[in-house]
Coordinates of N, CA and C in Angstrom, one line a residue:
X21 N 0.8 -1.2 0.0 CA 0.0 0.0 0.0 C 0.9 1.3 0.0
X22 N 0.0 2.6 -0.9 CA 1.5 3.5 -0.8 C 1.2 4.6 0.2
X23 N 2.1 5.3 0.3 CA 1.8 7.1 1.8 C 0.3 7.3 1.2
X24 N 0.3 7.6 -0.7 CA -1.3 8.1 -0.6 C -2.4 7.4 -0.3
X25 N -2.1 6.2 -0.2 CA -3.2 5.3 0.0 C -3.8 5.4 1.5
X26 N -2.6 5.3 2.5 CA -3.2 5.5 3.7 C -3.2 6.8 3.9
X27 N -2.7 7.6 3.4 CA -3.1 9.4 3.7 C -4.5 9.1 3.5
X28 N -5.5 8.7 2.3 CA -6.6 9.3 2.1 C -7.5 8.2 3.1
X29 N -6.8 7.1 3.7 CA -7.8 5.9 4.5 C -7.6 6.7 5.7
X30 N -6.5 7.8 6.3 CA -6.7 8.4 7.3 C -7.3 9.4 7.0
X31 N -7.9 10.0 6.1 CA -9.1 11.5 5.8 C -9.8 10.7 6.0
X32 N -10.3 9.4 5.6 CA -11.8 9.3 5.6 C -11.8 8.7 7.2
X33 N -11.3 8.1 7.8 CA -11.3 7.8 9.3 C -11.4 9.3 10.1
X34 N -10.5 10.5 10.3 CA -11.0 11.2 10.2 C -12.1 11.9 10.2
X35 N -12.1 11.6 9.2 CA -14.0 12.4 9.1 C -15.3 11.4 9.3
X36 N -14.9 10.6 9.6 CA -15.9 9.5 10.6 C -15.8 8.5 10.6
X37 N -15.2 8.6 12.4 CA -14.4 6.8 12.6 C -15.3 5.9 12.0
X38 N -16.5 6.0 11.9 CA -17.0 5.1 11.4 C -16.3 4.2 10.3
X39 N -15.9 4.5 9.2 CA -15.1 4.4 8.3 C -13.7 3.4 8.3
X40 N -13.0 3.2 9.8 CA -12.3 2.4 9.7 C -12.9 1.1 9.8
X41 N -13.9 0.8 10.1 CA -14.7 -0.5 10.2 C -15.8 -0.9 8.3
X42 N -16.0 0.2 8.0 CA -17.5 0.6 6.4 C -16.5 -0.3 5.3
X43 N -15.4 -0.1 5.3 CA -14.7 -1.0 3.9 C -14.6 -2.3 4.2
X44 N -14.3 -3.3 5.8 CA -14.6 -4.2 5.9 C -15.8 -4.7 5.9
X45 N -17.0 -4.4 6.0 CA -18.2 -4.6 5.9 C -18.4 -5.0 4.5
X46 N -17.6 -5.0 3.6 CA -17.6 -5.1 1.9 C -16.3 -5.8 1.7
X47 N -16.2 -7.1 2.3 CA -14.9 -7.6 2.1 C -14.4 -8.1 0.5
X48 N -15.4 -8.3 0.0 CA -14.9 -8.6 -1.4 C -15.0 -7.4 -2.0
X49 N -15.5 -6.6 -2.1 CA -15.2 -4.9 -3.0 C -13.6 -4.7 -2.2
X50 N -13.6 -5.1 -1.0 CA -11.9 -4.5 -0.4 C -10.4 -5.5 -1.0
X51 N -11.4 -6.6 -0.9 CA -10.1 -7.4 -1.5 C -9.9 -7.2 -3.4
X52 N -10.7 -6.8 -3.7 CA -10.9 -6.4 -5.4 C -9.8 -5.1 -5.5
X53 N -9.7 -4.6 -4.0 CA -9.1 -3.1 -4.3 C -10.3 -2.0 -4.6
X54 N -11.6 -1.9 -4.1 CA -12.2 -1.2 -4.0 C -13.2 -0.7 -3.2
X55 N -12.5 0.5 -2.3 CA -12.6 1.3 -1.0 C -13.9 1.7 -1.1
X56 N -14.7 1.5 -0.3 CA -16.0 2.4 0.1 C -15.8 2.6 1.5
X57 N -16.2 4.2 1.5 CA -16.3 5.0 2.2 C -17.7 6.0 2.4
X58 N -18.1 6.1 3.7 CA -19.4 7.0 4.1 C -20.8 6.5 4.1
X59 N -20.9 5.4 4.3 CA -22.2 5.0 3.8 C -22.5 4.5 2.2
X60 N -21.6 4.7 1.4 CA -21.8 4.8 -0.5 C -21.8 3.0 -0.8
X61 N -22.2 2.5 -1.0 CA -22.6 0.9 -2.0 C -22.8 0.8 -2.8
X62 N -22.2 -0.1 -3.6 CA -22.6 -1.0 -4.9 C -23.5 -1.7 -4.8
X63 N -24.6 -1.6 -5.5 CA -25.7 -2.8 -5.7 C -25.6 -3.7 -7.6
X64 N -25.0 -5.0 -7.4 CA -24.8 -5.4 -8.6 C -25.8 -6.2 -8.8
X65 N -26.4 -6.8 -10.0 CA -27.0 -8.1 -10.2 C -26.4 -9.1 -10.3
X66 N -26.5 -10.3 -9.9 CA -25.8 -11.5 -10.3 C -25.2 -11.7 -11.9
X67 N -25.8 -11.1 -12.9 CA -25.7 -11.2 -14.5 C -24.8 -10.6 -14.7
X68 N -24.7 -8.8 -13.8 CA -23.7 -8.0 -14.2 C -22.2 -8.0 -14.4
X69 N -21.2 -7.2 -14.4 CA -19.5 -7.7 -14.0 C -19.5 -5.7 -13.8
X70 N -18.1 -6.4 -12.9 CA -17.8 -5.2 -12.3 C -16.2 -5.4 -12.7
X71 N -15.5 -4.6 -14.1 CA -14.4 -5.0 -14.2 C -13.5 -4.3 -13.7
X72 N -12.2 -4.4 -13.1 CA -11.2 -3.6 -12.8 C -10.1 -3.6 -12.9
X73 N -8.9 -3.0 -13.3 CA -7.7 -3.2 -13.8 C -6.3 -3.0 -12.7
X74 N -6.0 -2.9 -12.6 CA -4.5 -3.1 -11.5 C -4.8 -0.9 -10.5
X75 N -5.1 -1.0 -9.5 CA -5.1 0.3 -8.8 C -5.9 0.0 -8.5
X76 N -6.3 1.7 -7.0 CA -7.2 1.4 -6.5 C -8.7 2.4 -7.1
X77 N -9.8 2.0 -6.4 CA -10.9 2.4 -6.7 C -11.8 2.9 -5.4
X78 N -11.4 4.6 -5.2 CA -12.1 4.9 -3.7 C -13.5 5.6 -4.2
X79 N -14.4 5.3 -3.1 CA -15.3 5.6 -3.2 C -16.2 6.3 -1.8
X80 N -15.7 8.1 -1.9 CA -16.5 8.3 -0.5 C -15.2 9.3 -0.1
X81 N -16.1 9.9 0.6 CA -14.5 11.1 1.2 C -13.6 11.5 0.7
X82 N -14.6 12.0 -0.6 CA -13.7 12.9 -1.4 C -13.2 14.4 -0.9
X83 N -14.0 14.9 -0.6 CA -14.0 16.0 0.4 C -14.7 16.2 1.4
X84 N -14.4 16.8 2.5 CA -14.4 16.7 3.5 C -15.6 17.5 4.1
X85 N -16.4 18.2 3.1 CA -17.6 19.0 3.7 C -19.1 18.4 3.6
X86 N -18.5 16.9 2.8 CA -20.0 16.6 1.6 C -20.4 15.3 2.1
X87 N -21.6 14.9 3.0 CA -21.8 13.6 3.3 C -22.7 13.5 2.7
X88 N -23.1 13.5 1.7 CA -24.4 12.8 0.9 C -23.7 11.1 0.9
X89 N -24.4 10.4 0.4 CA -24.7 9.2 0.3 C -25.0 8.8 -0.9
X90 N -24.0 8.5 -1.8 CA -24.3 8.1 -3.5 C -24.4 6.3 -3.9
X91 N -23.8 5.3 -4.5 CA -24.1 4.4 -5.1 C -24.0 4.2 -6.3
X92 N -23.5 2.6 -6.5 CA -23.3 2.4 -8.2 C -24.5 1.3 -8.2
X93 N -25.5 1.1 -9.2 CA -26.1 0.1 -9.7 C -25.6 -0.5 -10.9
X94 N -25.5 -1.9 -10.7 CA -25.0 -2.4 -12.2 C -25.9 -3.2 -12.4
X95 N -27.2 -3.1 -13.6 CA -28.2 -4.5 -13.7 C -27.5 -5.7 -14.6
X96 N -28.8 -6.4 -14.4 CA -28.2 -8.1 -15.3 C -28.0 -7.7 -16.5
X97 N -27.1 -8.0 -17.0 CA -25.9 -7.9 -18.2 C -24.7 -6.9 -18.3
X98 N -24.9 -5.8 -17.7 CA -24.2 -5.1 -17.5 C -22.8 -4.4 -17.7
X99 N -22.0 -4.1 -17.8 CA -20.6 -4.0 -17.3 C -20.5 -2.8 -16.8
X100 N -19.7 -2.6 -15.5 CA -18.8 -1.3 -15.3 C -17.3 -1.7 -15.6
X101 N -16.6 -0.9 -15.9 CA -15.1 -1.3 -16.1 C -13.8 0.2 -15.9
X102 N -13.5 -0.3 -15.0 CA -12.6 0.5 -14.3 C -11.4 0.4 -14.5
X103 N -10.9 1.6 -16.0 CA -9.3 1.1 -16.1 C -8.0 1.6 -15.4
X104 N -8.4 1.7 -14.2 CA -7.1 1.9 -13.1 C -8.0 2.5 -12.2
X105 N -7.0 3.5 -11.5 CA -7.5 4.0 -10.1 C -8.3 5.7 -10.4
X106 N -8.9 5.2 -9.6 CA -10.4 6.3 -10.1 C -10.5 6.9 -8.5
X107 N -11.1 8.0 -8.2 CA -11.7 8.5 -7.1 C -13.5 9.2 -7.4
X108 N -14.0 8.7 -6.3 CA -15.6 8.7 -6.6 C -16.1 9.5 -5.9
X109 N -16.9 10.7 -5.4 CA -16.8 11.6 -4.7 C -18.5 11.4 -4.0
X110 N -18.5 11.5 -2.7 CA -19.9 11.3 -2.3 C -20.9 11.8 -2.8
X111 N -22.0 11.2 -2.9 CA -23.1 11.2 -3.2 C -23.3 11.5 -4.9
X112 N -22.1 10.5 -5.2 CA -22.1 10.6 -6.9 C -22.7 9.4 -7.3
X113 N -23.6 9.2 -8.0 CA -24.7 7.8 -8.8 C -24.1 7.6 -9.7
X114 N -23.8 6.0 -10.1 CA -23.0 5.8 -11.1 C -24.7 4.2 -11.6
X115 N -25.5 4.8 -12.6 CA -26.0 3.7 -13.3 C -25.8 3.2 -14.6
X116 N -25.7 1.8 -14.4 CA -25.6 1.0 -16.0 C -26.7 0.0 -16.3
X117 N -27.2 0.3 -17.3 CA -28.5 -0.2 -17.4 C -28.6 -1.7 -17.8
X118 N -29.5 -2.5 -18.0 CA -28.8 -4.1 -18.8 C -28.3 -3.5 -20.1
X119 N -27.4 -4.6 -19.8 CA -27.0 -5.0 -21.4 C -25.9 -3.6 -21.9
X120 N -25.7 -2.6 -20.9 CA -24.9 -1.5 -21.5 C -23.7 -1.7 -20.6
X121 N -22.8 -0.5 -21.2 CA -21.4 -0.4 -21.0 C -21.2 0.9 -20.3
X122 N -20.6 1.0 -19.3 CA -19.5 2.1 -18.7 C -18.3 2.2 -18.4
X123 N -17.1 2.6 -19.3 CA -15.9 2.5 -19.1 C -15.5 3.9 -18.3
X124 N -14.7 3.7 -17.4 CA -14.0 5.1 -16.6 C -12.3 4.5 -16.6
X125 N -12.2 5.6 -17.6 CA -10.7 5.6 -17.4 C -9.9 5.6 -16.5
X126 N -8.0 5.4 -16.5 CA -7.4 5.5 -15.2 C -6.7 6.8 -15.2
X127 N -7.4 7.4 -13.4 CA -6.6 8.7 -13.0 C -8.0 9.3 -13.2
X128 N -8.8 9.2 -13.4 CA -10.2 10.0 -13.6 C -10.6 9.9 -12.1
X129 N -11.3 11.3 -12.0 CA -11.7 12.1 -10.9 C -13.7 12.4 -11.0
X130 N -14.6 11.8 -10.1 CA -16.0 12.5 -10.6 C -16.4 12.6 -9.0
X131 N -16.4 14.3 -8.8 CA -16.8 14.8 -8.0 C -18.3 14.4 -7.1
X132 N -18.1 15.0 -6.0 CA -19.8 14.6 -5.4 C -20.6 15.3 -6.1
X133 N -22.3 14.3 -5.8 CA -23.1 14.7 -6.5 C -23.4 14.7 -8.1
X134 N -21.9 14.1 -9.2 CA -22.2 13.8 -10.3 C -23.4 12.5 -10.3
X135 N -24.3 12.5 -11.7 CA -24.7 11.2 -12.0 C -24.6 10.6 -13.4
X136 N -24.1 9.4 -13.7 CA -23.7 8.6 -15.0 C -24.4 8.2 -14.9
X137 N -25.7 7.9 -16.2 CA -26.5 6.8 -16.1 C -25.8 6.4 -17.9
X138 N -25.8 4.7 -17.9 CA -25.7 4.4 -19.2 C -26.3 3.6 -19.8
X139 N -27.6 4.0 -20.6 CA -28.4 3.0 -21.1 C -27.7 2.4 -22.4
X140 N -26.7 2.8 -23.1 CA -25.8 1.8 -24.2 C -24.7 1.5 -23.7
X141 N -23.8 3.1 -23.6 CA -22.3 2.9 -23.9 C -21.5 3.8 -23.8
X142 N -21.2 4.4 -22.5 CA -20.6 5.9 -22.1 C -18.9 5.0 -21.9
X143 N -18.2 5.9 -22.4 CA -16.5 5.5 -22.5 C -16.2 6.8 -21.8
X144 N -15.6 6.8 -20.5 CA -14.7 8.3 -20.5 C -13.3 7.7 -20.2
X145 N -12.3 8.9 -20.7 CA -10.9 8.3 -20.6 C -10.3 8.1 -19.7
X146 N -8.8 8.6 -20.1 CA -8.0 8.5 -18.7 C -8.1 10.1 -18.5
X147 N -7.4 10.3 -16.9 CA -6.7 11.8 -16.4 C -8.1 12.7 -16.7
X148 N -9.8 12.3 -16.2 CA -10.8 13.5 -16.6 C -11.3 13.7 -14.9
X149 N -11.7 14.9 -15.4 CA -12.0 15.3 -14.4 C -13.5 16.0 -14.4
X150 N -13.8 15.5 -13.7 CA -15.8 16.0 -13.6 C -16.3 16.2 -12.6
X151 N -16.7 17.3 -12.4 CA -16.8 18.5 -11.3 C -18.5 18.1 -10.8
X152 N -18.6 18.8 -10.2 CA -20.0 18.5 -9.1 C -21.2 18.4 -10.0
X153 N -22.1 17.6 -9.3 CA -23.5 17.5 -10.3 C -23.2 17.5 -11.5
X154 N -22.7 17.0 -12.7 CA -22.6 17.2 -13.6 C -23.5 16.2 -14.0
X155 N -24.4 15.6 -14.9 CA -25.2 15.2 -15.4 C -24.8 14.5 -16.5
X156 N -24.5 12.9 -17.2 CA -23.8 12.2 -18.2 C -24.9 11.0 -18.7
X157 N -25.9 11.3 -19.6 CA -26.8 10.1 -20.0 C -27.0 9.6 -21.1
X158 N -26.8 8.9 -22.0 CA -26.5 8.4 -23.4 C -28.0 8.0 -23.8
X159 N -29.3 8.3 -22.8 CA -30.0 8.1 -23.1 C -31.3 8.6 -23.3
X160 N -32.4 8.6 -23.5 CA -33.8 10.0 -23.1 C -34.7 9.1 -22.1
X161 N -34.8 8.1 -22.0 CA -35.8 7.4 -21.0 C -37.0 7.1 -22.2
X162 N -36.9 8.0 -23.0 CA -38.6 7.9 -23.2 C -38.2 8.1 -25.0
X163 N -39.5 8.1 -26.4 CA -39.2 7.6 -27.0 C -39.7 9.3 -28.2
X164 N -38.8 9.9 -29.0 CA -39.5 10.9 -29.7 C -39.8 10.6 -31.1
X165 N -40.5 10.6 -31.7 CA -41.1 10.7 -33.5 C -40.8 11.7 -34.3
X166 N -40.0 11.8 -35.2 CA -40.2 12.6 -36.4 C -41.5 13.2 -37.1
X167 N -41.4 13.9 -37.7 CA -42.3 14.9 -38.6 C -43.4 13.6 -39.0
X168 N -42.4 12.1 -39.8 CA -43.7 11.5 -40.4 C -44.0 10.4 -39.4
X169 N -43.6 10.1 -38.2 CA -44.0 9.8 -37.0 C -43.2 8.5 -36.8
X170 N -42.2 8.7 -37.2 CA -40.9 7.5 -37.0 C -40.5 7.4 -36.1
X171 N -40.3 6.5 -34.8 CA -39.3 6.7 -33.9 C -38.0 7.2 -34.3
X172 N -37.7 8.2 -33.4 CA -35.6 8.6 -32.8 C -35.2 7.2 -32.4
X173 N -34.0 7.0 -32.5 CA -33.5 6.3 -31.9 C -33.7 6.9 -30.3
X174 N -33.5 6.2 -29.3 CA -33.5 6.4 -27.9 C -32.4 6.4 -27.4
X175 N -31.4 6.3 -27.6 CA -30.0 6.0 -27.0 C -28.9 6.1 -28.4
X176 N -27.7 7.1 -27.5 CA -26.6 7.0 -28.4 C -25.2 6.9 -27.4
X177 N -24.5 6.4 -28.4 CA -23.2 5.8 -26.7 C -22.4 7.5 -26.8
X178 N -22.2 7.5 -25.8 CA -21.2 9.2 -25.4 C -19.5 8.4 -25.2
X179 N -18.5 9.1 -25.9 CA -17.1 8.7 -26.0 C -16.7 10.2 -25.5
X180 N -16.0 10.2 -24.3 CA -15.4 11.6 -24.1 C -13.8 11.1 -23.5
X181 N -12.8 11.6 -24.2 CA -11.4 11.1 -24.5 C -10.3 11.4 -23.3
X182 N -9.4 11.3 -23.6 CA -8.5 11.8 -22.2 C -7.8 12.8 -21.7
X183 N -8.1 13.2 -20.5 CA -7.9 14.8 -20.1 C -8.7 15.6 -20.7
X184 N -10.0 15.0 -20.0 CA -11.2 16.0 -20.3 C -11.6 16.4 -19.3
X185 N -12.1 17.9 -19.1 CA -12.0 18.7 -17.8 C -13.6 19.2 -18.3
X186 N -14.4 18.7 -17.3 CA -16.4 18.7 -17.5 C -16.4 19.7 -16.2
X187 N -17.0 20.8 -16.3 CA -17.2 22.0 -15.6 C -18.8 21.8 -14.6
X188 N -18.9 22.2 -13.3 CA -19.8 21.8 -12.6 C -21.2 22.2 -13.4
X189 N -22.3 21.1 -13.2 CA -23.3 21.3 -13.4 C -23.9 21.3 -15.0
X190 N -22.9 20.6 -15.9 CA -22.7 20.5 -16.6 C -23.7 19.3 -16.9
X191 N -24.1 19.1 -18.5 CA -25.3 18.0 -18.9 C -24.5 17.6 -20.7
X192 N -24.2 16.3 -20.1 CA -24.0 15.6 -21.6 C -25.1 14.7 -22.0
X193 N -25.8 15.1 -22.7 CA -26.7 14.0 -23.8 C -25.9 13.0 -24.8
X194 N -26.6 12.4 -25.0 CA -26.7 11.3 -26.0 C -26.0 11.5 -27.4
X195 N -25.2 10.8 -27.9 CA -24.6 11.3 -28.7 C -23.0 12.3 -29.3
X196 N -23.0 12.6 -27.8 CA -22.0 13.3 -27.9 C -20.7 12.8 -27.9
X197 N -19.4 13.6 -28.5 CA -18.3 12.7 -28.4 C -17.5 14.3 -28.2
X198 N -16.3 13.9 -27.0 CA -15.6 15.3 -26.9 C -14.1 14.6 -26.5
X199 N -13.7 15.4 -27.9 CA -12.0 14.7 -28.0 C -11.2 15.2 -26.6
X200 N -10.1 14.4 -26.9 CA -8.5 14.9 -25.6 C -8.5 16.3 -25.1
X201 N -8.1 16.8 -23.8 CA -7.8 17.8 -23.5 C -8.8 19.3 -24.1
X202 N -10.2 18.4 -24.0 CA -11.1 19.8 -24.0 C -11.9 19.9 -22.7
X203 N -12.3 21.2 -22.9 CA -12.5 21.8 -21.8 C -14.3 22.5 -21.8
X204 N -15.2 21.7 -21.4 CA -16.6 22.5 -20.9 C -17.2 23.1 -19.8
X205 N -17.4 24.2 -19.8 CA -17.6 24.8 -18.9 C -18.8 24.7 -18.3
X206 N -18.3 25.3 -17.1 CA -19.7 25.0 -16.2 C -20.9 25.5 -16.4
X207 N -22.1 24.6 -15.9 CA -23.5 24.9 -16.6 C -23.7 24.5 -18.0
X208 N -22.9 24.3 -19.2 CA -23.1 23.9 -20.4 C -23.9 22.8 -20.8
X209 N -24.7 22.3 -21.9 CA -25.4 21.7 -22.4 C -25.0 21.6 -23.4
X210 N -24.3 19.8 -24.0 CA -24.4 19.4 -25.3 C -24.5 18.3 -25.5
X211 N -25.2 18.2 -26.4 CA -26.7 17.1 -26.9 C -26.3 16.6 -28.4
X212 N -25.4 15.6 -28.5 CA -25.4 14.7 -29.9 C -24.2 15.3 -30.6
X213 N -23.3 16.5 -29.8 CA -22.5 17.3 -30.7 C -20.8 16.5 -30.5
X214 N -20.1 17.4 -31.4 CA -18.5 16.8 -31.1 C -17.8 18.1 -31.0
X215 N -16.8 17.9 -29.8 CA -16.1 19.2 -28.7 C -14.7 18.9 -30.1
X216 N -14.2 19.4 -30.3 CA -12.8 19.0 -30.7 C -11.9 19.3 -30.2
X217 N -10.8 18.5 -29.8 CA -9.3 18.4 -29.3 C -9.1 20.0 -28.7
X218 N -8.8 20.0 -27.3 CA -8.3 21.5 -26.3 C -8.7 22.4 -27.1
X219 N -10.3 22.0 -27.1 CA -11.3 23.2 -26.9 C -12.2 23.2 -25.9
X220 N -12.6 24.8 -26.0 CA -13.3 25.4 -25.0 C -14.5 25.3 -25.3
X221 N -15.4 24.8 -24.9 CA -16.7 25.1 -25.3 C -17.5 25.7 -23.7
X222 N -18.7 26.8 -24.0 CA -19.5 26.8 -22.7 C -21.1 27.3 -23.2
X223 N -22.0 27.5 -22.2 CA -23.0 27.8 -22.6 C -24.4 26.3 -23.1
X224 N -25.3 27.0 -23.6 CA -26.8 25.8 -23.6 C -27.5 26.5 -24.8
X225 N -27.0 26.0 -26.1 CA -26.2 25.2 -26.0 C -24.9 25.3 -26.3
X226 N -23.6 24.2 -26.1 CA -22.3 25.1 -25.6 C -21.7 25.3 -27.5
X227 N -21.4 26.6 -27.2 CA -20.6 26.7 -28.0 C -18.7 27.2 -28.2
X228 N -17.8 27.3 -29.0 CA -16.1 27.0 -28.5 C -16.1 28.7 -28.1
X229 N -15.5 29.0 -27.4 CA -15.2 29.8 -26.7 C -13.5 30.2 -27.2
X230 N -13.0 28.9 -27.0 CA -11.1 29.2 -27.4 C -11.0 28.1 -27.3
X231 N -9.9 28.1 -28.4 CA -8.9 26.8 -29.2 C -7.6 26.7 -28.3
X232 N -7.3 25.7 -28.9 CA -5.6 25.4 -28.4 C -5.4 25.2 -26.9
X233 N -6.4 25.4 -26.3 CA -6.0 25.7 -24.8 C -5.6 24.3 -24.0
X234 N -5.2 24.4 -22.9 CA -4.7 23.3 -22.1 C -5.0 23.5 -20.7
X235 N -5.0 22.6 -19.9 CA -5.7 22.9 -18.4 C -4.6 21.8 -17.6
X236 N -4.3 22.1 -16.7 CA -3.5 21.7 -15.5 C -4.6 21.4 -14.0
X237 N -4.4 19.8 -13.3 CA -5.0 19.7 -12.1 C -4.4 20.9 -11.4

């Protein structure tokens, strides 16, 4: 185990002893290498898979002001897949619906209060980072018609690349794809569009703001 590892098992003890006993209570998520912390649970189906690659996977006591209470659901067929070590911030919902995919890249950060729901096929990279409430659904719940009364499709998979910086409060729909090292700002809304490479986009709906740019944790 490394200094960071028990630096952040002593923040979350810290901020409520409870906590040194909450990850044992989940002995197979702890022996997998994946920490819960605060009350936060996984509820899987038997059908689903919960994949994970070499690092850890904390969940809970991200910061120190925020005790909400969040949760991952994975139903029958499912996959989540975790490509390294991720941090999950309280009271952030992570759902995958049957039969769909959620990939979270390694080094990816999603603050409290975000919610993923994936009714196909949401991919995020590595090194992203996604700020509070932000809102990520590949899908509408419900079913719209065309002019001559055709169904929309209902779901489109969302691919958002590596060292992507999602600004709080922020809402990705269906469809969207937003390349390497761009940047959306907070509040923005985009629905089916494509961000291109270290761009700025902000606004509902968002439009580029500035090129070339780069962002630093």
């Amino acid at each position: 185990m490394l200094p960071k590892d028990l630096a952040r098992i002593w923040k979350a003890i810290r901020y409520d002893p409870r906590n040194l006993v909450y990850p044992l209570r989940h002995p197979g998520r702890l022996a997998s290498g994946i920490y819960l912390f605060n009350g936060n649970r996984i509820l899987q189906h038997p059908g689903a898979r919960i994949e994970k690659a070499a690092g850890r996977v904390q969940f809970g006591c991200f910061w120190d002001f925020w005790r909400s209470k969040g949760g991952i659901v994975v139903h029958d067929g499912a996959c989540l897949r975790f490509q390294g070590e991720a941090v999950i911030g309280d009271g952030a919902v992570l759902e995958v619906h049957p039969g769909a995919l959620l990939e979270i890249g390694a080094g990816t950060t999603i603050n409290p209060g975000s919610r993923i729901i994936a009714l196909e096929e949401i991919r995020i990279g590595a090194d992203c980072a996604i700020s509070w409430e932000v809102q990520i659904m590949d899908g509408d719940y419900h079913r719209l018609s065309g002019p001559e009364g055709n169904p929309e499709p209902a779901t489109a998979s969302i691919h958002i690349a590596d060292h992507v910086w999602i600004g709080a409060r922020s809402l990705i729909l269906k469809g969207t794809r937003i390349e390497a090292g761009a940047v959306v700002g907070a509040g923005s809304v985009i629905a089916g569009k494509k961000v291109p490479a270290r761009t700025v986009v902000a606004g509902n709906p968002a439009r580029t703001v500035r090129e070339n740019a780069h962002w630093e944790r």
